[in-house]
Amino acid sequence: MKRVLGLVMAAVLTVSSLGGFGGLKVKAAETNVSRETALEIGNDDFKTGSLTKEESKVGRWYKFTNYSNQCSYAEVTMSHTDGDVWPNFAFYYKNGKATGHSGFFTGDGETVVIGMEAHETIYLHIHSDGWRSGFSTYVKITPEEPNDFKTAKKTYKSGKNIYGTIEHDKDVDFFKIKPKKTGTMTIKITNNDLGNDLSHLKYTVFNKSKRAKANGSIDYGKTKKIKLKVKKNQPIYIKLEGYFFCARRENGTYVIGTKIK
């Protein structure tokens, strides 16, 4: 996607630099200099921007909105197209609180995945602290598939490993597992690479009556064992999500294994 996006950005920048009388370059004034004047980026669309040295500390503001009636996630790709240094970025909620996604981006592009509530708007601030810069920003918003007791994507048979990924900080995975026989099921959940010292994988295990029987957290690179009495063909449920703190990692993989004795 980044390669295609780079070609599109290059074409747009070339065309936009040829306007004006007599072939002179004309730079339209950019007014998105505050959160209140943020320029909206539509779904599956992009915007280009630039900063002079004098404008760089004020920066440019953009916003994007999840117009659907369900939770979604936004993939935002920022690419440095011109200038002296790599620009900085930070994302904010409507109330001004930082989402925790911040850093810098290069000419190769940086993609950030952010979970969004229905009809939620997220703001993006790009600046470069005293250096001129040109950049492009692409937004793709994808609705999350509902994932709860009623809409678990599929039923898994006990005894087989389940592999999954927490894609972002609001992602929730829900699994329905049908026991092959009656007995005591040992559930092993391994957090392969989600989080850090202050972040972890959260789990809740529900019995056939959809009552929570166990919950807790699993640190990076650790495995948790849970035991639960089960009956043949009466499903149990497992809910997984991430808990993220500062300097957080928004995605990571896990493995669920089950065995009945």
CSV table of C-alpha atoms in Angstrom, one decimal:
chain,number,residue,atom,x,y,z
A,1,MET,CA,0.0,0.0,0.0
A,2,LYS,CA,2.9,2.3,0.9
A,3,ARG,CA,4.4,2.0,-2.6
A,4,VAL,CA,1.2,2.8,-4.4
A,5,LEU,CA,0.5,5.6,-2.0
A,6,GLY,CA,4.0,7.1,-2.6
A,7,LEU,CA,3.3,7.2,-6.4
A,8,VAL,CA,0.0,8.9,-5.9
A,9,MET,CA,1.5,11.5,-3.6
A,10,ALA,CA,4.3,12.2,-6.1
A,11,ALA,CA,1.8,12.8,-8.9
A,12,VAL,CA,-0.3,15.1,-6.8
A,13,LEU,CA,2.7,17.1,-5.6
A,14,THR,CA,3.9,17.5,-9.2
A,15,VAL,CA,0.5,18.7,-10.5
A,16,SER,CA,0.0,21.1,-7.5
A,17,SER,CA,3.3,22.8,-8.1
A,18,LEU,CA,2.5,23.9,-11.6
A,19,GLY,CA,-0.4,26.3,-11.0
A,20,GLY,CA,-0.4,30.1,-11.3
A,21,PHE,CA,0.2,32.6,-14.1
A,22,GLY,CA,3.0,32.0,-16.6
A,23,GLY,CA,3.9,28.6,-15.1
A,24,LEU,CA,4.9,30.2,-11.7
A,25,LYS,CA,4.5,28.1,-8.6
A,26,VAL,CA,1.8,29.2,-6.3
A,27,LYS,CA,1.4,27.9,-2.8
A,28,ALA,CA,-2.2,28.3,-1.5
A,29,ALA,CA,-2.4,29.4,2.1
A,30,GLU,CA,-3.0,26.6,4.5
A,31,THR,CA,-5.4,27.5,7.3
A,32,ASN,CA,-5.5,24.3,9.4
A,33,VAL,CA,-3.2,25.8,12.0
A,34,SER,CA,-5.2,24.7,15.1
A,35,ARG,CA,-7.4,21.9,16.3
A,36,GLU,CA,-10.5,24.1,15.8
A,37,THR,CA,-9.5,24.6,12.1
A,38,ALA,CA,-8.4,21.0,11.4
A,39,LEU,CA,-8.8,19.9,7.8
A,40,GLU,CA,-10.9,16.8,7.4
A,41,ILE,CA,-9.5,13.7,5.7
A,42,GLY,CA,-12.2,11.4,4.3
A,43,ASN,CA,-12.2,7.6,4.4
A,44,ASP,CA,-9.8,6.1,1.8
A,45,ASP,CA,-8.5,9.6,1.0
A,46,PHE,CA,-5.4,11.7,1.6
A,47,LYS,CA,-4.2,15.2,2.1
A,48,THR,CA,-0.9,16.8,1.3
A,49,GLY,CA,0.7,19.6,3.4
A,50,SER,CA,3.8,21.6,3.9
A,51,LEU,CA,5.5,23.8,6.5
A,52,THR,CA,8.0,26.6,6.2
A,53,LYS,CA,10.5,27.0,9.0
A,54,GLU,CA,8.4,29.8,10.5
A,55,GLU,CA,5.3,27.7,10.4
A,56,SER,CA,6.8,24.5,11.7
A,57,LYS,CA,6.2,24.8,15.4
A,58,VAL,CA,2.6,25.7,14.9
A,59,GLY,CA,2.2,22.8,12.5
A,60,ARG,CA,-0.8,21.5,10.7
A,61,TRP,CA,-4.0,19.9,12.1
A,62,TYR,CA,-6.2,17.2,10.5
A,63,LYS,CA,-9.2,15.2,11.6
A,64,PHE,CA,-11.0,12.1,10.5
A,65,THR,CA,-14.3,10.6,11.7
A,66,ASN,CA,-15.8,7.2,12.0
A,67,TYR,CA,-19.3,7.8,10.5
A,68,SER,CA,-20.5,4.2,10.9
A,69,ASN,CA,-22.7,3.0,13.7
A,70,GLN,CA,-20.2,0.5,15.0
A,71,CYS,CA,-16.6,0.5,16.3
A,72,SER,CA,-14.0,0.7,13.6
A,73,TYR,CA,-10.2,1.1,13.3
A,74,ALA,CA,-8.4,3.7,11.3
A,75,GLU,CA,-5.1,3.0,9.5
A,76,VAL,CA,-3.3,6.4,9.1
A,77,THR,CA,-0.2,6.5,6.9
A,78,MET,CA,2.0,9.6,7.0
A,79,SER,CA,4.9,10.1,4.6
A,80,HIS,CA,7.6,12.7,4.4
A,81,THR,CA,7.8,14.1,0.9
A,82,ASP,CA,10.1,17.1,1.1
A,83,GLY,CA,12.2,19.1,3.6
A,84,ASP,CA,15.1,19.1,5.9
A,85,VAL,CA,14.0,16.7,8.7
A,86,TRP,CA,11.4,14.1,9.5
A,87,PRO,CA,8.2,15.6,10.9
A,88,ASN,CA,6.7,14.7,14.2
A,89,PHE,CA,3.1,13.6,14.8
A,90,ALA,CA,0.6,13.1,17.6
A,91,PHE,CA,-3.0,12.0,17.8
A,92,TYR,CA,-5.7,13.5,20.1
A,93,TYR,CA,-9.3,12.8,21.1
A,94,LYS,CA,-12.0,15.4,20.7
A,95,ASN,CA,-11.6,16.4,24.3
A,96,GLY,CA,-8.0,17.2,23.7
A,97,LYS,CA,-6.5,14.2,25.5
A,98,ALA,CA,-3.7,12.4,23.7
A,99,THR,CA,-4.4,9.0,22.4
A,100,GLY,CA,-0.9,7.8,23.1
A,101,HIS,CA,0.1,7.5,19.4
A,102,SER,CA,3.0,9.8,18.7
A,103,GLY,CA,6.4,9.9,17.1
A,104,PHE,CA,8.0,10.8,13.7
A,105,PHE,CA,7.7,9.6,10.1
A,106,THR,CA,10.1,9.3,7.3
A,107,GLY,CA,9.9,9.1,3.5
A,108,ASP,CA,9.2,5.3,3.8
A,109,GLY,CA,6.0,6.2,5.7
A,110,GLU,CA,4.7,5.4,9.1
A,111,THR,CA,1.3,3.6,9.6
A,112,VAL,CA,-0.6,4.0,12.9
A,113,VAL,CA,-3.7,1.9,13.7
A,114,ILE,CA,-6.2,3.6,16.1
A,115,GLY,CA,-9.4,2.1,17.4
A,116,MET,CA,-12.5,4.3,17.0
A,117,GLU,CA,-15.9,4.3,18.6
A,118,ALA,CA,-19.0,4.9,16.4
A,119,HIS,CA,-19.1,8.5,15.2
A,120,GLU,CA,-15.9,9.3,16.9
A,121,THR,CA,-13.5,12.0,15.6
A,122,ILE,CA,-9.7,11.8,16.0
A,123,TYR,CA,-7.3,14.7,15.5
A,124,LEU,CA,-3.8,14.6,14.1
A,125,HIS,CA,-1.1,17.3,14.6
A,126,ILE,CA,2.0,17.4,12.4
A,127,HIS,CA,4.9,19.7,13.2
A,128,SER,CA,8.7,19.8,12.7
A,129,ASP,CA,10.0,22.3,15.3
A,130,GLY,CA,12.0,24.8,13.2
A,131,TRP,CA,12.5,23.0,9.9
A,132,ARG,CA,10.6,23.1,6.6
A,133,SER,CA,8.8,20.0,5.6
A,134,GLY,CA,6.4,18.5,3.1
A,135,PHE,CA,4.2,15.5,3.8
A,136,SER,CA,1.1,13.4,2.9
A,137,THR,CA,-1.4,11.7,5.1
A,138,TYR,CA,-3.7,8.8,4.0
A,139,VAL,CA,-6.6,7.5,6.1
A,140,LYS,CA,-8.4,4.2,5.8
A,141,ILE,CA,-11.3,3.4,8.2
A,142,THR,CA,-12.5,-0.2,8.5
A,143,PRO,CA,-15.5,-1.3,10.6
A,144,GLU,CA,-14.8,-3.9,13.2
A,145,GLU,CA,-16.8,-7.1,12.9
A,146,PRO,CA,-19.0,-7.4,16.0
A,147,ASN,CA,-17.4,-9.8,18.4
A,148,ASP,CA,-19.4,-10.9,21.5
A,149,PHE,CA,-21.4,-13.9,22.7
A,150,LYS,CA,-23.9,-13.8,19.9
A,151,THR,CA,-21.5,-12.9,17.1
A,152,ALA,CA,-18.4,-15.0,17.8
A,153,LYS,CA,-16.9,-15.6,14.3
A,154,LYS,CA,-16.8,-19.4,14.5
A,155,THR,CA,-16.9,-22.3,16.9
A,156,TYR,CA,-13.6,-24.0,17.6
A,157,LYS,CA,-13.3,-27.6,18.8
A,158,SER,CA,-11.2,-28.3,21.9
A,159,GLY,CA,-7.7,-29.7,21.4
A,160,LYS,CA,-6.7,-27.4,18.5
A,161,ASN,CA,-4.6,-24.3,18.9
A,162,ILE,CA,-6.2,-20.9,18.1
A,163,TYR,CA,-3.9,-18.1,16.8
A,164,GLY,CA,-4.9,-14.5,16.9
A,165,THR,CA,-3.8,-10.9,17.0
A,166,ILE,CA,-4.9,-7.8,19.0
A,167,GLU,CA,-4.8,-5.2,16.2
A,168,HIS,CA,-5.1,-2.0,18.3
A,169,ASP,CA,-5.9,-0.6,21.7
A,170,LYS,CA,-9.7,-1.1,21.4
A,171,ASP,CA,-9.6,-4.4,19.7
A,172,VAL,CA,-11.5,-7.3,21.4
A,173,ASP,CA,-11.4,-10.9,20.3
A,174,PHE,CA,-14.1,-13.4,21.4
A,175,PHE,CA,-13.9,-17.2,21.0
A,176,LYS,CA,-16.5,-20.0,21.3
A,177,ILE,CA,-14.9,-23.4,22.1
A,178,LYS,CA,-16.9,-26.6,22.0
A,179,PRO,CA,-15.5,-29.4,24.3
A,180,LYS,CA,-15.1,-32.9,22.7
A,181,LYS,CA,-15.8,-34.6,26.0
A,182,THR,CA,-16.9,-34.0,29.6
A,183,GLY,CA,-14.1,-33.4,32.1
A,184,THR,CA,-11.7,-30.7,33.3
A,185,MET,CA,-10.5,-28.4,30.5
A,186,THR,CA,-7.0,-26.8,30.9
A,187,ILE,CA,-6.9,-23.6,28.9
A,188,LYS,CA,-3.4,-22.2,28.1
A,189,ILE,CA,-3.2,-18.6,26.8
A,190,THR,CA,0.2,-17.4,25.7
A,191,ASN,CA,1.0,-13.7,25.1
A,192,ASN,CA,3.6,-13.9,22.4
A,193,ASP,CA,4.6,-10.2,21.9
A,194,LEU,CA,1.9,-7.9,23.1
A,195,GLY,CA,2.8,-5.0,25.4
A,196,ASN,CA,5.8,-4.2,27.5
A,197,ASP,CA,6.6,-3.8,31.2
A,198,LEU,CA,3.4,-1.7,31.7
A,199,SER,CA,1.1,-3.3,29.2
A,200,HIS,CA,-0.4,-6.8,28.9
A,201,LEU,CA,-3.0,-9.1,27.5
A,202,LYS,CA,-6.3,-9.3,29.4
A,203,TYR,CA,-8.4,-12.4,29.4
A,204,THR,CA,-11.9,-13.5,30.7
A,205,VAL,CA,-13.1,-17.1,30.6
A,206,PHE,CA,-16.9,-17.8,30.6
A,207,ASN,CA,-18.7,-21.0,31.3
A,208,LYS,CA,-21.6,-22.5,29.2
A,209,SER,CA,-24.0,-20.2,31.0
A,210,LYS,CA,-21.9,-17.2,29.9
A,211,ARG,CA,-20.9,-16.4,33.5
A,212,ALA,CA,-17.3,-15.2,34.0
A,213,LYS,CA,-15.3,-17.9,35.9
A,214,ALA,CA,-11.8,-16.5,35.6
A,215,ASN,CA,-10.1,-13.3,34.5
A,216,GLY,CA,-6.7,-11.7,34.7
A,217,SER,CA,-3.7,-10.5,32.7
A,218,ILE,CA,-0.8,-12.1,31.0
A,219,ASP,CA,2.6,-10.3,30.6
A,220,TYR,CA,4.7,-10.1,27.5
A,221,GLY,CA,6.1,-13.6,26.6
A,222,LYS,CA,4.2,-15.4,29.4
A,223,THR,CA,1.6,-18.2,29.5
A,224,LYS,CA,-1.4,-18.5,31.8
A,225,LYS,CA,-3.2,-21.7,32.6
A,226,ILE,CA,-6.9,-21.8,33.6
A,227,LYS,CA,-8.9,-24.9,34.6
A,228,LEU,CA,-12.6,-25.2,34.0
A,229,LYS,CA,-15.1,-28.1,34.3
A,230,VAL,CA,-16.9,-28.7,31.0
A,231,LYS,CA,-19.5,-30.9,29.4
A,232,LYS,CA,-19.4,-32.4,26.0
A,233,ASN,CA,-20.6,-30.1,23.3
A,234,GLN,CA,-21.6,-27.3,25.8
A,235,PRO,CA,-19.4,-24.3,24.7
A,236,ILE,CA,-17.2,-22.1,26.8
A,237,TYR,CA,-16.1,-18.6,25.8
A,238,ILE,CA,-12.8,-16.7,26.0
A,239,LYS,CA,-12.5,-12.9,25.7
A,240,LEU,CA,-9.1,-11.3,24.9
A,241,GLU,CA,-8.1,-7.7,24.8
A,242,GLY,CA,-5.1,-5.5,25.5
A,243,TYR,CA,-4.3,-3.2,28.4
A,244,PHE,CA,-1.9,-0.5,27.2
A,245,PHE,CA,0.0,2.2,29.2
A,246,CYS,CA,2.5,4.8,28.1
A,247,ALA,CA,5.1,3.9,25.5
A,248,ARG,CA,2.6,1.2,24.6
A,249,ARG,CA,2.5,-1.2,21.8
A,250,GLU,CA,-0.9,-1.4,20.2
A,251,ASN,CA,-0.8,-4.9,18.7
A,252,GLY,CA,0.5,-8.3,19.3
A,253,THR,CA,-0.2,-12.0,18.8
A,254,TYR,CA,-1.4,-14.8,21.1
A,255,VAL,CA,-2.1,-18.5,21.2
A,256,ILE,CA,-4.9,-20.4,22.9
A,257,GLY,CA,-4.6,-24.1,23.6
A,258,THR,CA,-7.1,-26.4,25.3
A,259,LYS,CA,-6.9,-30.0,26.7
A,260,ILE,CA,-9.5,-32.0,28.5
A,261,LYS,CA,-8.9,-34.8,31.1
